[in-house]
């Protein structure tokens, strides 16, 4: 009898085990079918089949979670369908929560929806978030730069004991890097016992965001020493850092590295290389990269058009735009920003108006950036009143950059009354931005309104508003050197100043006389001339002349516009030293060769 009872129990347990295996096989089969769905139509049919079949509760819940994951995460899915399905699941698993949180952070126009979902999850108390939940929420915070919410999630990480998770640590580095809290990102990174490729890439990308190209390159070298090989995503970050800083030598080395080690390139990396060459003043190499691309999407065409535009090659930009249309690649709003900018830099008013009309034909609603381009075009061409009419009649409120274009146009045409009106709008929008005051001061200086300029300077002093210092950088032997106006900090400053005195003397010997109207203070002419000689781009160019020899091109990047006097001096320097000098200011590139500039004095 005892043997009989034991045999019966064994048979029951064996039956349960077989049943579990059958369920596991069923779940695997359902998961495979869902994963292989080619479109939402078949996915909906499969979903309907799951709902009508008599499945055990565990298998039913498992199948629904896989359907939800497909809808939320697959490129073929539908996030709206995922939201609807999630709302109908009585007790969604943590896998379902994670799928929806991650999916909502990947949509084209992300919002704080993932953060609200996480808050709801925390309020329900069940199921408990896991390391994947926290990592996905941190990624969502990074996407929308939600620093405050991300810090709260970080606290949750520490309280929940997830601080040792490599997945969570990497998400924290990425989050703080994208929020430009690079110091905190570095602290988390340094405390990681193990660093994977994603963590290294996030750290390099974070430094790129804040323009720390030397640090980004240093991290890239550390990563190589650690035996971690870069992928296309890593290289996009490093190449982008070179684009920001204008570090062409490093960018060329990276391009050679990619070709030597056969790093798998994709559209994004190829476009990053194209953008890097364009922003480093090497538009010919940018064109070579572009021509060699087997596939060119809208972003690649737009980058090439934008590159031509900022180099003042308006006709090339127009040709590229026409080729894009012939290749049946649909232009987007960025493409039209590029082509309108090209027209602005070339003073092509009729062409600019034609492309504006074409943009409307393509069904692209003009954005504030498009209005800024058309206003810039009109102001550069002397049609300031027409530009003002557009700004004051458009339904889209103009941004500060658009008002500044108008104010610059007023200065160029010496329109004092209109300039003061425009400045009034700017002061309402940005009452503490020093650039607005400097532009109005420029206008007063151009029409010799010294009393008004002094009064404006007094207001700035009373409100504690200080001008943004000019900063220029130059890359020499793979290191980016930065200079600010009246610089004293560079370790080779003594030798550099001696060379600058020699350079200034040779410039004066050509008959040059400084344009003292470019100095905003009402002081004696000698002091004004001295102030002009202290502009940051002159330090950078002098350093390039001192440290390099022809035919090396001197490439300088400046954070502000080049003033008229410096523009004239650089033309002379390029001639007397027989050197090609390329200066990238905030507006465009200036290529100086043999005493002339590519902008033809129109910028």
Coordinates of C-alpha atoms in Angstrom, one line a residue:
X1 CA 0.0 0.0 0.0
X2 CA 2.8 2.4 0.9
X3 CA 4.5 1.6 -2.5
X4 CA 1.2 2.2 -4.3
X5 CA 0.7 5.6 -2.7
X6 CA 4.3 6.6 -3.5
X7 CA 3.8 5.5 -7.1
X8 CA 0.7 7.6 -7.4
X9 CA 2.4 10.7 -6.0
X10 CA 5.3 10.2 -8.4
X11 CA 2.9 9.9 -11.4
X12 CA 1.1 13.1 -10.3
X13 CA 4.4 15.1 -10.0
X14 CA 5.6 13.6 -13.3
X15 CA 2.4 14.8 -14.9
X16 CA 2.9 18.3 -13.5
X17 CA 6.4 18.4 -14.7
X18 CA 5.3 17.3 -18.2
X19 CA 2.6 20.0 -18.1
X20 CA 5.2 22.6 -17.2
X21 CA 7.4 21.6 -20.0
X22 CA 4.5 21.9 -22.4
X23 CA 3.7 25.3 -21.1
X24 CA 7.3 26.4 -21.5
X25 CA 7.3 25.1 -25.1
X26 CA 4.0 27.0 -25.8
X27 CA 5.4 30.2 -24.3
X28 CA 8.6 29.9 -26.4
X29 CA 6.5 29.3 -29.5
X30 CA 4.3 32.4 -28.8
X31 CA 7.3 34.5 -28.1
X32 CA 9.0 33.4 -31.3
X33 CA 5.8 34.1 -33.4
X34 CA 5.4 37.6 -31.8
X35 CA 9.1 38.4 -32.4
X36 CA 8.9 37.4 -36.1
X37 CA 5.8 39.5 -36.9
X38 CA 6.5 41.6 -40.0
X39 CA 4.0 44.3 -39.3
X40 CA 1.3 45.4 -36.9
X41 CA -1.5 43.9 -38.9
X42 CA -0.3 40.3 -38.2
X43 CA 0.6 41.3 -34.7
X44 CA -3.1 42.3 -34.1
X45 CA -4.3 39.0 -35.5
X46 CA -1.9 37.1 -33.2
X47 CA -3.1 39.2 -30.3
X48 CA -6.7 38.3 -31.1
X49 CA -5.8 34.6 -31.3
X50 CA -4.2 34.8 -27.8
X51 CA -7.3 36.5 -26.4
X52 CA -9.6 33.8 -27.7
X53 CA -7.5 30.7 -26.8
X54 CA -8.0 29.0 -23.4
X55 CA -4.6 29.5 -22.0
X56 CA -3.4 29.2 -18.3
X57 CA -3.2 32.6 -16.6
X58 CA 0.6 32.6 -16.4
X59 CA 1.0 31.8 -20.2
X60 CA -1.7 34.3 -21.0
X61 CA 0.1 37.1 -19.0
X62 CA 3.4 36.1 -20.6
X63 CA 2.0 36.3 -24.1
X64 CA 0.4 39.7 -23.5
X65 CA 3.7 41.1 -22.1
X66 CA 5.5 40.0 -25.3
X67 CA 2.8 41.6 -27.5
X68 CA 3.3 44.8 -25.4
X69 CA 7.1 44.6 -25.8
X70 CA 6.8 44.3 -29.6
X71 CA 4.4 47.3 -29.8
X72 CA 6.6 49.5 -27.5
X73 CA 10.1 48.5 -28.6
X74 CA 10.1 47.2 -32.2
X75 CA 10.6 49.6 -35.1
X76 CA 7.6 47.9 -36.6
X77 CA 5.5 48.4 -33.5
X78 CA 2.9 51.0 -32.4
X79 CA 3.4 52.9 -29.1
X80 CA -0.2 54.0 -29.0
X81 CA -1.3 50.3 -29.2
X82 CA 1.2 49.5 -26.4
X83 CA -0.3 52.2 -24.2
X84 CA -3.9 50.9 -24.8
X85 CA -2.8 47.3 -24.1
X86 CA -1.0 48.2 -21.0
X87 CA -4.0 50.0 -19.6
X88 CA -6.1 46.8 -20.1
X89 CA -3.7 44.5 -18.2
X90 CA -4.9 44.1 -14.6
X91 CA -1.6 43.5 -13.0
X92 CA 1.2 44.2 -15.4
X93 CA 4.6 42.5 -14.7
X94 CA 7.7 44.5 -14.2
X95 CA 8.7 43.4 -17.7
X96 CA 5.6 45.2 -19.1
X97 CA 6.4 48.3 -17.1
X98 CA 9.9 48.3 -18.3
X99 CA 8.9 47.8 -21.9
X100 CA 6.5 50.7 -21.9
X101 CA 8.9 53.0 -20.0
X102 CA 11.7 52.3 -22.5
X103 CA 9.4 52.5 -25.5
X104 CA 8.0 55.9 -24.5
X105 CA 11.6 57.3 -24.2
X106 CA 12.4 56.2 -27.8
X107 CA 9.6 58.0 -29.6
X108 CA 10.4 60.8 -32.1
X109 CA 9.3 63.6 -29.8
X110 CA 10.0 62.3 -26.3
X111 CA 8.3 63.8 -23.2
X112 CA 8.3 63.1 -19.5
X113 CA 5.8 60.3 -19.9
X114 CA 8.4 57.6 -18.9
X115 CA 9.0 59.6 -15.7
X116 CA 5.2 59.7 -14.9
X117 CA 5.0 56.0 -15.5
X118 CA 7.8 55.4 -13.1
X119 CA 6.1 57.6 -10.5
X120 CA 2.9 55.6 -11.0
X121 CA 4.8 52.3 -10.5
X122 CA 6.4 53.6 -7.3
X123 CA 3.0 54.7 -6.0
X124 CA 1.5 51.2 -6.6
X125 CA 4.3 49.5 -4.7
X126 CA 4.0 46.4 -6.8
X127 CA 5.8 45.1 -8.7
X128 CA 9.1 46.3 -7.4
X129 CA 11.4 48.1 -9.8
X130 CA 14.5 46.3 -10.9
X131 CA 17.9 47.5 -12.2
X132 CA 16.4 47.6 -15.8
X133 CA 13.6 49.8 -14.7
X134 CA 16.0 52.3 -13.1
X135 CA 18.3 52.3 -16.0
X136 CA 15.5 52.9 -18.5
X137 CA 14.1 55.8 -16.4
X138 CA 17.6 57.3 -16.2
X139 CA 17.9 57.1 -20.0
X140 CA 14.5 58.8 -20.3
X141 CA 15.7 61.6 -18.0
X142 CA 18.8 61.9 -20.2
X143 CA 16.7 62.2 -23.3
X144 CA 14.7 65.2 -22.0
X145 CA 17.5 66.6 -19.8
X146 CA 15.4 66.2 -16.7
X147 CA 18.2 66.8 -14.2
X148 CA 16.1 67.1 -11.0
X149 CA 14.1 64.0 -11.7
X150 CA 17.2 62.1 -12.6
X151 CA 18.9 63.0 -9.3
X152 CA 15.8 61.7 -7.5
X153 CA 16.1 58.4 -9.4
X154 CA 19.8 58.3 -8.4
X155 CA 18.7 58.5 -4.8
X156 CA 16.3 55.6 -5.4
X157 CA 19.2 53.6 -6.9
X158 CA 21.3 54.1 -3.8
X159 CA 18.4 53.4 -1.4
X160 CA 17.4 50.2 -3.3
X161 CA 21.0 48.8 -3.4
X162 CA 21.3 49.0 -7.1
X163 CA 24.5 51.1 -7.0
X164 CA 26.6 48.2 -7.9
X165 CA 24.7 47.3 -11.1
X166 CA 26.9 47.9 -14.2
X167 CA 23.7 48.5 -16.2
X168 CA 22.6 51.2 -13.8
X169 CA 26.0 52.8 -13.4
X170 CA 26.3 53.1 -17.2
X171 CA 22.9 54.8 -17.3
X172 CA 24.0 57.2 -14.6
X173 CA 27.1 58.2 -16.5
X174 CA 25.0 58.7 -19.7
X175 CA 22.4 60.7 -17.8
X176 CA 24.8 63.1 -16.1
X177 CA 26.8 63.5 -19.3
X178 CA 23.8 64.5 -21.4
X179 CA 22.7 66.9 -18.6
X180 CA 26.3 68.4 -18.9
X181 CA 27.0 67.6 -15.2
X182 CA 30.3 66.2 -16.4
X183 CA 32.0 66.3 -12.9
X184 CA 29.3 64.0 -11.4
X185 CA 29.4 61.8 -14.5
X186 CA 33.2 61.4 -14.0
X187 CA 32.8 60.6 -10.3
X188 CA 30.3 57.8 -11.1
X189 CA 32.6 56.6 -14.0
X190 CA 35.7 56.5 -11.8
X191 CA 33.9 54.5 -9.1
X192 CA 32.9 51.8 -11.6
X193 CA 34.9 48.6 -11.0
X194 CA 34.2 47.5 -14.6
X195 CA 33.6 49.7 -17.6
X196 CA 32.0 48.4 -20.7
X197 CA 32.0 50.1 -24.2
X198 CA 28.7 51.8 -23.5
X199 CA 30.1 53.5 -20.3
X200 CA 33.2 54.7 -22.2
X201 CA 31.1 56.0 -25.0
X202 CA 28.8 57.8 -22.6
X203 CA 31.8 59.5 -20.9
X204 CA 33.4 60.6 -24.2
X205 CA 30.0 61.8 -25.4
X206 CA 29.5 63.9 -22.2
X207 CA 32.8 65.6 -22.7
X208 CA 32.0 66.3 -26.3
X209 CA 28.8 68.0 -25.3
X210 CA 30.6 70.6 -23.2
X211 CA 33.3 71.1 -25.9
X212 CA 36.1 69.4 -23.9
X213 CA 37.8 67.9 -26.9
X214 CA 41.2 67.3 -25.3
X215 CA 39.5 65.4 -22.4
X216 CA 37.3 63.4 -24.9
X217 CA 40.4 62.4 -26.8
X218 CA 42.2 61.5 -23.6
X219 CA 39.3 59.2 -22.6
X220 CA 39.4 57.6 -26.1
X221 CA 43.1 56.8 -25.6
X222 CA 42.4 55.4 -22.1
X223 CA 39.7 53.2 -23.5
X224 CA 42.1 51.8 -26.1
X225 CA 44.7 51.1 -23.4
X226 CA 42.1 49.3 -21.4
X227 CA 41.6 47.0 -24.3
X228 CA 38.1 48.2 -25.1
X229 CA 37.6 48.6 -28.9
X230 CA 35.4 51.4 -30.1
X231 CA 32.3 51.0 -32.3
X232 CA 30.6 53.4 -34.7
X233 CA 28.7 55.1 -31.8
X234 CA 31.9 55.8 -29.9
X235 CA 33.6 57.2 -32.9
X236 CA 30.6 59.5 -33.7
X237 CA 31.1 61.1 -30.3
X238 CA 34.9 61.6 -30.7
X239 CA 34.5 62.9 -34.3
X240 CA 31.7 65.3 -33.1
X241 CA 34.1 66.6 -30.4
X242 CA 36.6 67.4 -33.2
X243 CA 33.9 69.2 -35.1
X244 CA 33.0 71.4 -32.1
X245 CA 36.6 72.4 -31.4
X246 CA 37.7 72.6 -35.0
X247 CA 40.4 70.0 -34.3
X248 CA 41.1 68.8 -37.9
X249 CA 44.3 67.0 -37.2
X250 CA 42.7 64.7 -34.6
X251 CA 39.7 64.3 -36.9
X252 CA 41.9 63.2 -39.8
X253 CA 43.7 60.7 -37.4
X254 CA 40.3 59.3 -36.4
X255 CA 39.3 59.0 -40.1
X256 CA 42.5 57.1 -40.8
X257 CA 41.9 54.9 -37.7
X258 CA 38.4 54.0 -39.0
X259 CA 39.8 53.0 -42.4
X260 CA 42.8 51.1 -41.0
X261 CA 40.9 49.0 -38.5
X262 CA 37.9 48.5 -40.7
X263 CA 35.4 49.9 -38.1
X264 CA 32.0 49.2 -39.5
X265 CA 30.7 52.6 -40.7
X266 CA 27.1 53.6 -41.0
X267 CA 25.2 56.6 -42.2
X268 CA 25.6 58.4 -38.8
X269 CA 29.3 57.9 -38.6
X270 CA 29.8 58.9 -42.3
X271 CA 27.7 62.0 -41.7
X272 CA 29.7 62.9 -38.6
X273 CA 32.9 62.7 -40.6
X274 CA 31.4 64.9 -43.3
X275 CA 30.2 67.4 -40.6
X276 CA 33.6 67.4 -38.9
X277 CA 35.5 68.2 -42.1
X278 CA 33.0 71.0 -42.9
X279 CA 33.2 72.5 -39.4
X280 CA 37.0 72.3 -39.4
X281 CA 37.1 74.4 -42.5
X282 CA 38.0 71.6 -44.9
X283 CA 35.0 71.7 -47.2
X284 CA 36.9 69.8 -49.9
X285 CA 37.4 66.7 -47.7
X286 CA 33.8 67.0 -46.6
X287 CA 32.7 66.8 -50.2
X288 CA 34.9 63.8 -50.8
X289 CA 33.3 61.9 -47.8
X290 CA 29.9 62.9 -49.1
X291 CA 30.6 61.7 -52.7
X292 CA 31.9 58.4 -51.4
X293 CA 28.8 57.6 -49.4
X294 CA 26.9 54.7 -51.0
X295 CA 23.6 55.9 -49.5
X296 CA 22.7 59.5 -48.7
X297 CA 19.7 60.2 -46.6
X298 CA 18.1 63.6 -45.8
X299 CA 20.5 64.3 -42.9
X300 CA 23.6 63.7 -45.1
X301 CA 22.3 66.0 -47.8
X302 CA 21.3 68.6 -45.3
X303 CA 24.8 68.5 -43.6
X304 CA 26.5 69.0 -47.0
X305 CA 24.2 71.9 -47.9
X306 CA 24.8 73.4 -44.4
X307 CA 28.5 73.0 -44.9
X308 CA 28.5 74.8 -48.2
X309 CA 26.4 77.6 -46.6
X310 CA 28.7 78.3 -43.7
X311 CA 31.6 78.4 -46.1
X312 CA 29.8 81.0 -48.2
X313 CA 29.6 78.7 -51.1
X314 CA 26.0 79.6 -52.0
X315 CA 26.1 78.3 -55.6
X316 CA 27.4 74.9 -54.4
X317 CA 24.7 74.7 -51.8
X318 CA 22.0 75.4 -54.4
X319 CA 23.5 72.8 -56.8
X320 CA 23.5 70.2 -54.0
X321 CA 19.9 71.0 -53.1
X322 CA 18.9 70.5 -56.8
X323 CA 20.8 67.2 -56.9
X324 CA 19.0 66.1 -53.7
X325 CA 15.6 66.7 -55.4
X326 CA 16.7 64.9 -58.5
X327 CA 17.8 61.9 -56.3
X328 CA 14.2 62.0 -54.9
X329 CA 15.4 62.5 -51.3
X330 CA 12.8 64.5 -49.5
X331 CA 14.1 67.7 -47.9
X332 CA 13.1 68.5 -44.3
X333 CA 13.1 71.6 -42.2
X334 CA 16.8 71.4 -41.5
X335 CA 17.5 71.2 -45.3
X336 CA 15.6 74.5 -45.8
X337 CA 17.5 76.1 -42.9
X338 CA 20.7 75.2 -44.8
X339 CA 19.6 76.5 -48.2
X340 CA 18.1 79.7 -46.8
X341 CA 21.4 80.3 -44.8
X342 CA 23.3 79.8 -48.1
X343 CA 21.2 82.5 -49.7
X344 CA 21.8 84.8 -46.8
X345 CA 25.6 84.4 -46.9
X346 CA 25.5 85.1 -50.7
X347 CA 23.0 87.9 -50.6
X348 CA 20.7 86.0 -52.9
X349 CA 17.4 87.6 -52.1
X350 CA 15.3 86.4 -55.0
X351 CA 16.6 82.9 -54.6
X352 CA 15.9 82.9 -50.9
X353 CA 12.3 84.0 -51.5
X354 CA 11.9 81.2 -54.1
X355 CA 13.1 78.6 -51.7
X356 CA 10.8 79.9 -49.0
X357 CA 7.8 79.4 -51.4
X358 CA 9.2 75.9 -52.3
X359 CA 9.3 75.0 -48.6
X360 CA 5.6 75.9 -48.2
X361 CA 4.9 73.7 -51.3
X362 CA 6.6 70.8 -49.6
X363 CA 4.2 71.3 -46.7
X364 CA 6.8 72.3 -44.2
X365 CA 5.5 74.8 -41.7
X366 CA 8.0 77.7 -41.2
X367 CA 9.7 77.5 -37.8
X368 CA 11.3 80.3 -35.9
X369 CA 14.6 79.2 -37.3
X370 CA 13.3 79.6 -40.9
X371 CA 12.0 83.1 -40.1
X372 CA 15.4 83.9 -38.6
X373 CA 17.1 82.9 -41.9
X374 CA 14.9 85.0 -44.1
X375 CA 15.3 88.0 -41.7
X376 CA 19.1 87.5 -41.8
X377 CA 19.0 87.4 -45.6
X378 CA 17.1 90.6 -45.9
X379 CA 19.2 92.4 -43.3
X380 CA 22.5 91.4 -44.9
X381 CA 21.1 92.7 -48.2
X382 CA 20.1 96.1 -46.7
X383 CA 16.4 95.4 -46.7
X384 CA 16.1 96.0 -42.9
X385 CA 12.6 97.6 -43.1
X386 CA 11.3 94.5 -45.0
X387 CA 12.8 92.2 -42.4
X388 CA 11.2 94.2 -39.6
X389 CA 7.8 93.9 -41.2
X390 CA 8.1 90.1 -41.4
X391 CA 9.2 90.0 -37.7
X392 CA 6.3 92.1 -36.5
X393 CA 3.6 90.4 -38.6
X394 CA 4.4 86.7 -38.3
X395 CA 2.3 84.6 -36.0
X396 CA 5.4 82.9 -34.6
X397 CA 7.1 85.0 -31.9
X398 CA 10.6 85.7 -33.1
X399 CA 13.4 84.4 -31.0
X400 CA 16.3 86.6 -29.6
X401 CA 18.6 85.5 -32.4
X402 CA 16.2 87.0 -35.0
X403 CA 15.9 90.3 -33.1
X404 CA 19.7 90.4 -33.0
X405 CA 20.0 89.9 -36.7
X406 CA 17.7 92.9 -37.1
X407 CA 19.7 95.0 -34.7
X408 CA 22.9 94.1 -36.6
X409 CA 21.2 95.1 -39.8
X410 CA 20.3 98.5 -38.2
X411 CA 23.9 99.0 -37.2
X412 CA 25.1 98.2 -40.8
X413 CA 22.6 100.7 -42.3
X414 CA 23.0 103.2 -39.4
X415 CA 19.2 103.1 -38.6
X416 CA 19.3 104.5 -35.1
X417 CA 15.6 104.9 -34.4
X418 CA 14.6 101.5 -35.7
X419 CA 17.6 100.0 -33.9
X420 CA 16.4 101.4 -30.5
X421 CA 13.0 99.9 -31.1
X422 CA 14.4 96.5 -31.9
X423 CA 16.7 96.7 -28.8
X424 CA 13.6 97.4 -26.7
X425 CA 12.1 94.1 -27.8
X426 CA 15.4 92.3 -27.0
X427 CA 15.7 93.8 -23.5
X428 CA 12.2 92.6 -22.7
X429 CA 13.0 89.0 -23.8
X430 CA 16.6 88.8 -22.4
X431 CA 17.1 91.7 -20.0
X432 CA 20.4 90.3 -18.7
X433 CA 22.0 89.1 -21.9
X434 CA 25.2 91.1 -22.4
X435 CA 25.2 90.5 -26.2
X436 CA 22.1 92.6 -26.6
X437 CA 23.7 95.6 -24.9
X438 CA 26.9 95.2 -26.9
X439 CA 24.9 95.2 -30.2
X440 CA 23.1 98.4 -29.2
X441 CA 26.4 99.9 -28.1
X442 CA 27.8 99.0 -31.5
X443 CA 25.0 100.9 -33.2
X444 CA 25.6 104.0 -31.0
X445 CA 29.3 103.8 -31.8
X446 CA 28.6 103.6 -35.5
X447 CA 26.6 106.8 -35.4
X448 CA 28.9 108.5 -32.8
X449 CA 26.2 108.6 -30.1
X450 CA 28.8 108.7 -27.3
X451 CA 26.4 109.9 -24.6
X452 CA 23.9 107.2 -25.2
X453 CA 26.6 104.6 -25.3
X454 CA 28.0 105.8 -22.0
X455 CA 24.5 105.7 -20.5
X456 CA 24.1 102.2 -21.7
X457 CA 27.4 101.1 -20.3
X458 CA 26.3 102.6 -17.0
X459 CA 23.2 100.5 -17.0
X460 CA 25.2 97.4 -17.7
X461 CA 27.5 98.2 -14.7
X462 CA 24.5 98.9 -12.4
X463 CA 22.9 95.5 -13.3
X464 CA 26.2 93.6 -13.1
X465 CA 26.1 92.7 -16.8
X466 CA 29.5 91.9 -18.2
X467 CA 30.3 91.4 -21.9
X468 CA 30.9 87.8 -23.1
X469 CA 34.7 87.5 -23.5
X470 CA 36.0 86.6 -26.9
X471 CA 37.5 83.2 -27.0
X472 CA 39.5 81.6 -29.8
X473 CA 41.1 78.2 -30.1
X474 CA 43.7 76.6 -32.4
X475 CA 44.9 73.0 -32.7
X476 CA 48.7 72.5 -32.8
X477 CA 50.2 69.0 -32.7
X478 CA 46.9 67.4 -31.6
X479 CA 46.4 69.8 -28.6
X480 CA 43.7 72.5 -28.6
X481 CA 45.0 75.8 -27.3
X482 CA 42.5 78.5 -26.1
X483 CA 43.0 82.2 -25.9
X484 CA 40.8 85.0 -24.5
X485 CA 40.9 88.7 -25.0
X486 CA 43.9 90.3 -23.3
X487 CA 45.2 86.8 -22.5
X488 CA 47.9 86.3 -19.9
X489 CA 47.3 82.7 -18.9
X490 CA 49.1 80.7 -21.7
X491 CA 52.4 79.3 -20.5
X492 CA 54.2 80.7 -23.7
X493 CA 52.6 84.1 -23.4
X494 CA 55.8 86.1 -23.1
X495 CA 57.3 84.7 -26.4
X496 CA 53.8 85.0 -28.0
X497 CA 53.5 88.7 -27.1
X498 CA 56.9 89.5 -28.5
X499 CA 55.9 87.8 -31.8
X500 CA 52.6 89.7 -31.8
X501 CA 54.4 93.0 -31.5
X502 CA 56.6 92.1 -34.5
X503 CA 53.5 91.0 -36.4
X504 CA 51.6 94.3 -35.6
X505 CA 54.7 96.3 -36.8
X506 CA 54.7 94.4 -40.1
X507 CA 51.0 95.0 -40.6
X508 CA 51.4 98.8 -39.9
X509 CA 54.2 98.9 -42.4
X510 CA 51.7 98.0 -45.2
X511 CA 49.8 101.3 -44.5
X512 CA 47.1 99.7 -42.4
X513 CA 45.3 102.0 -39.9
X514 CA 43.0 100.5 -37.3
X515 CA 39.3 100.9 -37.5
X516 CA 38.8 102.3 -34.1
X517 CA 35.0 102.4 -34.5
X518 CA 35.1 98.6 -33.7
X519 CA 36.1 99.5 -30.1
X520 CA 33.1 100.3 -27.9
X521 CA 34.7 102.7 -25.4
X522 CA 35.0 106.4 -25.9
X523 CA 38.7 106.6 -25.2
X524 CA 41.7 108.0 -27.0
X525 CA 42.7 106.5 -30.3
X526 CA 45.9 104.9 -28.9
X527 CA 43.9 103.0 -26.3
X528 CA 41.4 101.8 -28.9
X529 CA 44.2 100.5 -31.1
X530 CA 45.6 98.6 -28.2
X531 CA 42.3 97.1 -27.4
X532 CA 41.9 95.8 -31.0
X533 CA 45.3 94.2 -30.8
X534 CA 44.1 92.2 -27.8
X535 CA 41.3 90.3 -29.6
X536 CA 41.5 86.6 -29.0
X537 CA 41.7 85.6 -32.7
X538 CA 44.9 87.6 -33.1
X539 CA 46.5 85.6 -30.2
X540 CA 45.5 82.3 -31.8
X541 CA 46.7 83.3 -35.3
X542 CA 50.0 84.5 -33.9
X543 CA 50.4 81.2 -32.0
X544 CA 49.8 79.3 -35.3
X545 CA 52.3 81.4 -37.2
X546 CA 54.9 80.9 -34.4
X547 CA 54.4 77.1 -34.0
X548 CA 53.8 75.9 -37.6
X549 CA 55.3 76.4 -41.0
X550 CA 53.9 76.6 -44.5
X551 CA 52.0 74.9 -46.1
X552 CA 50.2 74.1 -42.9
X553 CA 46.9 75.9 -42.8
X554 CA 46.2 78.0 -39.7
X555 CA 42.7 77.1 -38.5
X556 CA 41.1 79.2 -35.7
X557 CA 37.7 78.8 -34.1
X558 CA 36.1 81.8 -32.3
X559 CA 33.0 82.0 -30.1
X560 CA 31.9 85.4 -31.4
X561 CA 31.8 87.2 -34.7
X562 CA 35.1 88.5 -36.1
X563 CA 35.1 92.3 -36.0
X564 CA 35.7 94.4 -39.1
X565 CA 39.2 95.5 -38.0
X566 CA 40.4 92.0 -37.2
X567 CA 39.0 90.8 -40.5
X568 CA 41.1 93.5 -42.3
X569 CA 44.3 92.6 -40.3
X570 CA 44.0 88.9 -41.0
X571 CA 43.8 89.6 -44.7
X572 CA 47.0 91.5 -44.5
X573 CA 48.7 88.8 -42.3
X574 CA 47.8 86.1 -44.8
X575 CA 49.6 88.1 -47.5
X576 CA 52.7 89.2 -45.7
X577 CA 53.3 85.8 -44.0
X578 CA 52.2 83.9 -47.2
X579 CA 49.9 81.6 -45.1
X580 CA 46.4 80.3 -45.6
X581 CA 44.3 81.2 -42.6
X582 CA 40.8 79.9 -41.9
X583 CA 38.7 81.4 -39.2
X584 CA 35.4 79.9 -38.1
X585 CA 33.4 82.5 -36.1
X586 CA 29.9 82.2 -34.8
X587 CA 28.4 83.0 -38.2
X588 CA 30.5 81.4 -40.9
X589 CA 34.0 80.5 -42.2
X590 CA 36.5 83.1 -43.5
X591 CA 39.2 81.7 -45.7
X592 CA 42.1 84.2 -46.1
X593 CA 44.6 83.7 -48.9
X594 CA 47.0 86.3 -50.3
X595 CA 45.2 89.2 -48.8
X596 CA 41.7 88.3 -49.7
X597 CA 38.8 86.6 -47.9
X598 CA 36.4 84.0 -49.3
X599 CA 33.4 86.1 -47.9
X600 CA 34.4 88.9 -50.3
X601 CA 33.8 91.3 -47.3
X602 CA 30.1 90.3 -47.2
X603 CA 29.3 88.6 -43.9

